Amino acid sequence: MAAATPANEVKRAKPQLNVYTGLLTIALLLAVFGAGVIALMNMDASGQGPFDMIRGR
């Protein structure tokens, strides 16, 4: 059988998503998405790999 919890034990709140943690997560996802878009645009412009430099004209 489960032991009874003492009356003087402090109840702990469940961890909740903080506003700042949510904003940081969204910012990181947007940064990763933005880096991917820039890499794809660079591939189209250079005709090479995503992180190869474009030669000057």
Tab-separated table of C-alpha atoms in Angstrom:
chain	number	residue	atom	x	y	z
A	1	MET	CA	0.000	0.000	0.000
A	2	ALA	CA	1.072	3.581	-0.628
A	3	ALA	CA	2.348	5.481	2.354
A	4	ALA	CA	0.240	8.402	3.497
A	5	THR	CA	1.785	11.802	2.863
A	6	PRO	CA	2.549	13.804	5.980
A	7	ALA	CA	0.358	16.843	6.637
A	8	ASN	CA	3.354	19.195	6.831
A	9	GLU	CA	4.749	18.293	3.375
A	10	VAL	CA	4.871	21.207	0.934
A	11	LYS	CA	2.948	20.680	-2.283
A	12	ARG	CA	5.071	21.484	-5.310
A	13	ALA	CA	3.654	23.101	-8.415
A	14	LYS	CA	4.075	21.389	-11.760
A	15	PRO	CA	6.622	23.104	-14.004
A	16	GLN	CA	4.951	25.404	-16.507
A	17	LEU	CA	6.238	26.984	-19.689
A	18	ASN	CA	7.591	30.423	-18.888
A	19	VAL	CA	6.759	33.277	-21.285
A	20	TYR	CA	10.438	34.022	-21.830
A	21	THR	CA	11.221	30.365	-22.504
A	22	GLY	CA	8.452	30.287	-25.103
A	23	LEU	CA	9.741	33.469	-26.759
A	24	LEU	CA	13.288	32.103	-26.781
A	25	THR	CA	12.102	28.873	-28.370
A	26	ILE	CA	10.210	30.759	-31.069
A	27	ALA	CA	13.218	33.007	-31.730
A	28	LEU	CA	15.539	30.002	-32.107
A	29	LEU	CA	13.136	28.256	-34.477
A	30	LEU	CA	12.850	31.410	-36.596
A	31	ALA	CA	16.643	31.762	-36.652
A	32	VAL	CA	17.072	28.180	-37.856
A	33	PHE	CA	14.362	28.672	-40.469
A	34	GLY	CA	15.936	31.957	-41.607
A	35	ALA	CA	19.380	30.362	-41.928
A	36	GLY	CA	17.852	27.613	-44.066
A	37	VAL	CA	16.105	30.122	-46.324
A	38	ILE	CA	19.300	32.129	-46.774
A	39	ALA	CA	21.242	28.946	-47.548
A	40	LEU	CA	18.682	27.947	-50.190
A	41	MET	CA	18.755	31.429	-51.722
A	42	ASN	CA	22.554	31.237	-51.849
A	43	MET	CA	22.347	27.850	-53.574
A	44	ASP	CA	20.098	29.352	-56.246
A	45	ALA	CA	22.406	32.335	-56.756
A	46	SER	CA	25.707	30.429	-56.844
A	47	GLY	CA	24.606	27.174	-58.436
A	48	GLN	CA	26.792	25.360	-55.901
A	49	GLY	CA	26.421	24.174	-52.318
A	50	PRO	CA	24.421	26.087	-49.736
A	51	PHE	CA	27.415	27.655	-47.985
A	52	ASP	CA	29.756	28.306	-50.946
A	53	MET	CA	30.726	31.911	-51.607
A	54	ILE	CA	29.410	33.640	-54.719
A	55	ARG	CA	32.198	34.971	-56.939
A	56	GLY	CA	32.267	38.696	-57.574
A	57	ARG	CA	31.075	39.891	-60.957
